[in-house]
XYZ file of C-alpha atoms in Angstrom:
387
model
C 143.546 237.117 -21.774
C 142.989 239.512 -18.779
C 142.975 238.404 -15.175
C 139.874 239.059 -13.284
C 138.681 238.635 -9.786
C 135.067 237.742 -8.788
C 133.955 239.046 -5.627
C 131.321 237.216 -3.068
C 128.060 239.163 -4.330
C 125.329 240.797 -1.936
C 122.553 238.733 -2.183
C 119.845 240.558 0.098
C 119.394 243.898 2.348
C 121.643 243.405 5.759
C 124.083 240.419 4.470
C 126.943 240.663 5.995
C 129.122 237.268 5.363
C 128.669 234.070 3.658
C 130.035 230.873 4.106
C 131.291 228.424 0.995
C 129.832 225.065 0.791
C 130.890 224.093 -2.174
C 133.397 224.729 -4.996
C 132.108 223.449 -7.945
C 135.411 224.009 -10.223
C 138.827 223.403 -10.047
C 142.043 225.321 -11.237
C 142.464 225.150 -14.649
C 138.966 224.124 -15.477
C 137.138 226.014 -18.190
C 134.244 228.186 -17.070
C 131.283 229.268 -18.815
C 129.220 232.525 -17.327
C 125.548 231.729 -16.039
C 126.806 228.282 -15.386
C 127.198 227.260 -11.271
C 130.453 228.083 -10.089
C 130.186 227.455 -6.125
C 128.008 227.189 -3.946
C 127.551 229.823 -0.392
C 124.869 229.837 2.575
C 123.790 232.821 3.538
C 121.760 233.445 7.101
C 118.398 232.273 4.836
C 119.084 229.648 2.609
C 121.937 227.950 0.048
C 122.640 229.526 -2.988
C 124.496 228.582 -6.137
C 126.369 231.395 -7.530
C 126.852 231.232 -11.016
C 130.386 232.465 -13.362
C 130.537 235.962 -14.418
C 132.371 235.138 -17.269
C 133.825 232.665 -19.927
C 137.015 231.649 -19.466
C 139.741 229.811 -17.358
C 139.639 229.826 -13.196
C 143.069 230.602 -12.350
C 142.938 230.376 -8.551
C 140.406 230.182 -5.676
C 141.042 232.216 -3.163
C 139.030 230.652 -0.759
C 138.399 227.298 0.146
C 135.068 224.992 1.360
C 133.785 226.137 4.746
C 135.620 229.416 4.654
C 133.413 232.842 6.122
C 133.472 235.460 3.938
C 132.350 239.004 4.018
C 130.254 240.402 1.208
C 132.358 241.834 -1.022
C 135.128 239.591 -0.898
C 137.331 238.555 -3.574
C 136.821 234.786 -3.735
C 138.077 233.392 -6.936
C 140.294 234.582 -10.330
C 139.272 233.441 -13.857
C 141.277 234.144 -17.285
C 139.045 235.711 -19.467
C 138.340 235.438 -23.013
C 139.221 238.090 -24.804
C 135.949 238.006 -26.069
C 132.917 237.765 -23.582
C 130.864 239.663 -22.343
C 129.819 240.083 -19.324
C 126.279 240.351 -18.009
C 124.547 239.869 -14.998
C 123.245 236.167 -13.732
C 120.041 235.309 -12.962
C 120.195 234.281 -9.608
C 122.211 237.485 -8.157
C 120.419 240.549 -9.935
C 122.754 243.691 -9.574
C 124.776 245.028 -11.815
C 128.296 243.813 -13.282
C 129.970 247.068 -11.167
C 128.225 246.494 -8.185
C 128.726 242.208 -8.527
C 132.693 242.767 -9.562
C 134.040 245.937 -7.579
C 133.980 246.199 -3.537
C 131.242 248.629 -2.001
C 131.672 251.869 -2.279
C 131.108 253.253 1.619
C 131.574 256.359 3.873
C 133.663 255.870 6.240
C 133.732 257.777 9.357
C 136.923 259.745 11.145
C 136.335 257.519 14.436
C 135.681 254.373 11.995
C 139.064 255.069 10.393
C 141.005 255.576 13.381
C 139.668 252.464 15.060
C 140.888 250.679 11.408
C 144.688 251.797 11.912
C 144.048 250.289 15.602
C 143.792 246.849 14.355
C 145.623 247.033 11.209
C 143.194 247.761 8.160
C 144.438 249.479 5.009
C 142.283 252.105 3.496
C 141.601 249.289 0.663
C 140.744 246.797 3.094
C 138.578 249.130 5.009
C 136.258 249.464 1.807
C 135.640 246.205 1.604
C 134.172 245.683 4.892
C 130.187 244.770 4.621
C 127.996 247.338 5.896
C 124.030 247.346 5.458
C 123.610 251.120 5.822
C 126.145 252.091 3.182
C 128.158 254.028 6.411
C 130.731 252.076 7.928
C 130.329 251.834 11.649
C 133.210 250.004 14.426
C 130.619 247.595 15.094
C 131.214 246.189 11.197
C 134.736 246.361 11.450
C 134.092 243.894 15.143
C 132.157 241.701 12.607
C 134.047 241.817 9.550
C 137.887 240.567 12.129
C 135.258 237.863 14.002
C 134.652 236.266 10.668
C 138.100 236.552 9.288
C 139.142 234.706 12.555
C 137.338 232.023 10.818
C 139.273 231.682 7.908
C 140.418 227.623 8.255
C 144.503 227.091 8.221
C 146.238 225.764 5.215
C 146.703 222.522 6.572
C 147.999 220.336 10.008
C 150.493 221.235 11.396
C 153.139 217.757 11.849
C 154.252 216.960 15.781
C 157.498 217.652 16.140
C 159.612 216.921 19.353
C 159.131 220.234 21.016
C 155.308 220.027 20.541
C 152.992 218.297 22.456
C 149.992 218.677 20.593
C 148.816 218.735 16.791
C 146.796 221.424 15.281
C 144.380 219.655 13.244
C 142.052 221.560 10.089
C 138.181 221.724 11.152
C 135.893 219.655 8.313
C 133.796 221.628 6.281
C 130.519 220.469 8.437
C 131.962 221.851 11.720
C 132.985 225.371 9.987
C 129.978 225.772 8.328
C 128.447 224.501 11.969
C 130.671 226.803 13.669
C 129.543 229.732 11.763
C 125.822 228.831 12.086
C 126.213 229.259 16.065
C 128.043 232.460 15.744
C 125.727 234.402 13.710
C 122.704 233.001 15.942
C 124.602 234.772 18.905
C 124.550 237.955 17.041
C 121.113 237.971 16.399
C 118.921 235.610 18.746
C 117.862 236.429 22.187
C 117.795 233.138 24.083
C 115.726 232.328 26.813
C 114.501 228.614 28.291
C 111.799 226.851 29.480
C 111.958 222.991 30.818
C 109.513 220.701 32.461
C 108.926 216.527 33.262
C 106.825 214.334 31.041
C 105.277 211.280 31.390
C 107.663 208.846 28.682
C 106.621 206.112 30.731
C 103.141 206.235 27.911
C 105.585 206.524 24.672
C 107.788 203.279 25.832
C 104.427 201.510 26.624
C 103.112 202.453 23.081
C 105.887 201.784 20.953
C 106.413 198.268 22.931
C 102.342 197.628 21.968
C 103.148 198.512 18.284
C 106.309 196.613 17.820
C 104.731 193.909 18.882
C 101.122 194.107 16.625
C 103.856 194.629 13.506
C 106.000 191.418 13.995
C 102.360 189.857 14.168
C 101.762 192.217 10.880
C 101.664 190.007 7.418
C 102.497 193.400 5.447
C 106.731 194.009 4.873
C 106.315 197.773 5.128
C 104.865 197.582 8.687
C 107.220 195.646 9.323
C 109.969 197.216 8.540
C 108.982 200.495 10.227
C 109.985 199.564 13.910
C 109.075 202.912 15.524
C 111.301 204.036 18.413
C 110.119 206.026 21.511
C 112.282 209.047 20.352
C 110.493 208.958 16.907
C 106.877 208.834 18.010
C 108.124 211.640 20.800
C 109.305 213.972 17.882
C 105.675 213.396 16.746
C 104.303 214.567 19.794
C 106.038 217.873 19.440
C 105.274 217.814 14.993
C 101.392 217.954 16.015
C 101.983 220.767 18.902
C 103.581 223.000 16.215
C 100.246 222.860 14.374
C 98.642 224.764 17.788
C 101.707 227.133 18.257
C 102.003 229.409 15.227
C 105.009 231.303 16.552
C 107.204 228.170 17.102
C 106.933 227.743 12.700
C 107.782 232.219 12.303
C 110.704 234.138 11.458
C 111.485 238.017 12.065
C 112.073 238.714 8.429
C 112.482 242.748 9.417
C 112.647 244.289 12.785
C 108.532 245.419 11.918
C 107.854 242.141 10.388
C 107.095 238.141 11.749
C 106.910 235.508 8.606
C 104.429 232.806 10.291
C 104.627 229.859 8.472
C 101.601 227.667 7.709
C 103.364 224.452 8.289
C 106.388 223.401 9.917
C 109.796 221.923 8.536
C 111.283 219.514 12.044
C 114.920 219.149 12.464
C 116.847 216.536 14.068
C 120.365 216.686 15.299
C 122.294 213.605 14.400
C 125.998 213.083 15.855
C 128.570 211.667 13.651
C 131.139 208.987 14.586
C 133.676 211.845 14.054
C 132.045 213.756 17.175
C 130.372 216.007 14.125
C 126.854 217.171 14.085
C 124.453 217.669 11.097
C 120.746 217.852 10.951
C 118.018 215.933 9.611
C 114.798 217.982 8.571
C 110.790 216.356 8.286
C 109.456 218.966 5.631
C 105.914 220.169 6.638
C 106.212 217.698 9.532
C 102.891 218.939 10.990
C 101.056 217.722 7.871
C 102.068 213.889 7.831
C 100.531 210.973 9.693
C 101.854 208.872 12.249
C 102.995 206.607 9.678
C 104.324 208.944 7.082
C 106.164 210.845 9.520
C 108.093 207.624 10.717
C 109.069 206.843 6.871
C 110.063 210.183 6.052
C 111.954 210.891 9.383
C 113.640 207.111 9.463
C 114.951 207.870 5.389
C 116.361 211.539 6.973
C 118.329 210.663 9.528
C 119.850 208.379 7.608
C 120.681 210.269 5.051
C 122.035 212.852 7.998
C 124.063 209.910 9.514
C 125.641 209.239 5.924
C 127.388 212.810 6.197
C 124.217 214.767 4.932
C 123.403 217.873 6.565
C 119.937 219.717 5.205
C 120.387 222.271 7.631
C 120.194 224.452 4.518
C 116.578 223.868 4.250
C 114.254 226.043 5.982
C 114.215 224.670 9.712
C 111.438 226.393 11.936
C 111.771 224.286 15.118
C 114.742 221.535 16.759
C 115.291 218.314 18.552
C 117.853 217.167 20.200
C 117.590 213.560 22.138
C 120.489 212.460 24.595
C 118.503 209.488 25.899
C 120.707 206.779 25.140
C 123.631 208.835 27.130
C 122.247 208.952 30.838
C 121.942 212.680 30.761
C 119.259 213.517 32.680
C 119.230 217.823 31.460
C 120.490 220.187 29.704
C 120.170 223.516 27.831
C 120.024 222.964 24.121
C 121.792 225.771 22.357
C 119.485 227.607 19.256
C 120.551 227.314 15.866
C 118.981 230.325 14.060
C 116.634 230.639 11.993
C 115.251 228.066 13.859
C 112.715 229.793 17.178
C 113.084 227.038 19.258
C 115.018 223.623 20.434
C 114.123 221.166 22.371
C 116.179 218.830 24.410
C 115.401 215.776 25.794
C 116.955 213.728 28.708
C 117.079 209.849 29.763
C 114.279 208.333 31.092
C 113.880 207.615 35.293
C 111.372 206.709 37.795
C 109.548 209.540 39.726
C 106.740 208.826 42.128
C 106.936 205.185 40.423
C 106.375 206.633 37.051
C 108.876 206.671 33.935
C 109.573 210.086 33.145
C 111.850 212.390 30.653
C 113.007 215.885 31.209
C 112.530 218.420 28.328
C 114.134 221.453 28.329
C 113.080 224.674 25.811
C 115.459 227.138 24.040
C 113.634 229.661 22.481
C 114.325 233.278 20.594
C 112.981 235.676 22.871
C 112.102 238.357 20.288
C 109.337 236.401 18.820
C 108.392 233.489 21.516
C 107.260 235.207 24.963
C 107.705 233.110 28.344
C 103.584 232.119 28.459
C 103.882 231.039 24.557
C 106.502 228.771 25.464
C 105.019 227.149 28.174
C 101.933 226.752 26.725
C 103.677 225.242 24.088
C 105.154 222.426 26.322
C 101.969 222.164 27.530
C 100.805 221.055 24.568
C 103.788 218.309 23.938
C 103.068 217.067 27.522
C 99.197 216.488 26.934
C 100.313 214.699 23.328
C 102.884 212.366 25.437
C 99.654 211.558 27.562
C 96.982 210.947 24.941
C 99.193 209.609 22.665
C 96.779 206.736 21.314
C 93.911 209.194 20.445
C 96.756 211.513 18.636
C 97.895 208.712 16.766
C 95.099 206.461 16.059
């Protein structure tokens, strides 16, 4: 039975590199084509990529959380002599263009800055390009993601080392990549301001205590926290702010959402971080929106990140941790973060800092602070918002 490699198909105009998530196989299993064979995220969403053929996988040759550019051999099955081999669903173009590298032109200054760092002339034609011409500004992409590519496994301490080189988890690559690509494409600028979280504690303190005096379980059982009912705050200013729930989908063209998909950062004992999402946060009640975020980040603190589902805007709470400010980092394709600091007293009031990340290309400096605007007057009439 032949031998045949399956390269990491293009799956949209301007991908550049994936990252795996999940292998779905294992050496020696049998394969059938159209059925999923791993799993990669691209810059939009996750995608299961199904076999090309029928047969035997020989040999990954890549592992979970590795970056790899399109084009990219990632696996070898043993074929049956006597498949066929068509085209899956989910990744449309042809078998040549799925199973051989991209044909490109490649440049005499292109070339020569290849032999600077070492690329063969069948390496070089594998390097992703979105313009079908291969440019040194592909090649600076194509050796940052390869630096990527996770070691083989820890190295031991011996008595001439004093440290221990220890494999990243599959979370923090895929994590790691996530903040890389948003460097090469977002445009970050901030925005911060003080608001009044003196109102939240007072609220949740008034509900807690109406639900222990509740006779129904479910009420009960809710226990709001003043992070939780702050995130709702900023869920019902998203309704107001179109841009903070939109996504440049070309360099001519904003996708504005009509409703808005939250995200939560969660920490991990392991010093890990994943995210919860609230899908169409903006539509659910007070109520709803503590159930559905309360069930999420639990599921995120479990080892679940759904970071793979469309996230339009970010939170990320440090309350608990004395830190007073900081400047959230932005995830793409997320347009915004927000950060929020401890509690303290100022002119005898309780207050919390927030501070705004936002991509500059679509959010302007007067949208954003109109946006926190917005949060700060929901902090303030939080009663009417709520009830």
């Amino acid at each position: 039975m032949p031998l045949e490699e399956v390269y990491v198909p293009q799956m949209g105009e301007g991908l550049q590199e994936v990252v795996i998530i999940k292998l779905h196989k294992k050496p020696g299993d049998v394969v059938k084509r159209d059925e999923p064979f791993y799993t990669m995220e691209t810059d939009k969403a996750s995608l299961e990529v199904e076999s090309p053929y029928d047969g035997v996988l020989r040999e990954w040759l890549a592992e979970e959380g590795a970056v790899l550019p399109i084009g990219a051999p990632i696996a070898r099955i043993e074929v049956l002599a006597t498949a066929t081999v068509t085209s899956s669903p989910l990744s449309q173009p042809s078998e040549t263009e799925r199973q051989q590298p991209p044909t490109v032109t490649i440049p005499p200054r292109t070339r020569a800055y290849c032999k600077e760092h070492g690329i063969s002339e069948e390496e070089m034609r594998r390097i992703p390009t979105p313009t079908g011409k291969l440019l040194p500004e592909h090649v600076d992409a194509y050796l940052q993601a390869k630096q990527l590519q996770p070691s083989a496994q820890t190295r031991n301490i011996s008595l001439e080392d004093d440290y221990v080189d220890r494999p990243l988890s599959v979370r923090q690559r895929t994590f790691i990549h996530r903040l890389l690509r948003s460097q090469q494409t977002v445009v970050p600028a901030s925005a911060r301001r003080v608001v009044e979280w003196g109102r939240i504690r007072r609220f949740v303190d008034r509900l807690r205590a109406e639900e222990e005096l509740s006779e129904n379980p479910a009420e009960k059982a809710l226990k709001p926290t003043a992070f939780q009912t702050f995130a709702y705050c900023v869920a019902q200013a998203l309704k107001e702010h179109p841009r903070f729930r939109s996504t440049l989908i070309s360099e001519a063209t904003l996708r504005e959402y009509r409703h808005a998909n939250l995200g939560i950062a969660v920490a991990l004992p392991e010093g890990e971080l994943v995210t919860a999402v609230v899908p169409r946060a903006d539509t659910l009640s007070f109520t709803d929106f503590l159930r559905v975020a309360q069930e999420r980040i639990e599921r995120a603190r479990g080892g679940e990140d759904q970071a793979a589902e469309t996230t339009h805007f970010l939170l990320s709470y440090l309350g608990p941790y004395d830190i007073l400010d900081a400047t959230p980092v932005l995830v793409a394709p997320a347009v915004g973060v927000l950060f929020i600091g401890s509690a303290y007293t100022l002119e005898e009031k309780q207050v919390a800092n927030i501070s705004l990340t936002f991509d500059h290309r679509i959010v302007q400096g007067v949208d954003a602070a109109l946006f926190l605007q917005t949060v700060a007057r929901n902090v303030e009439a939080i009663e009417e918002i709520v009830l």
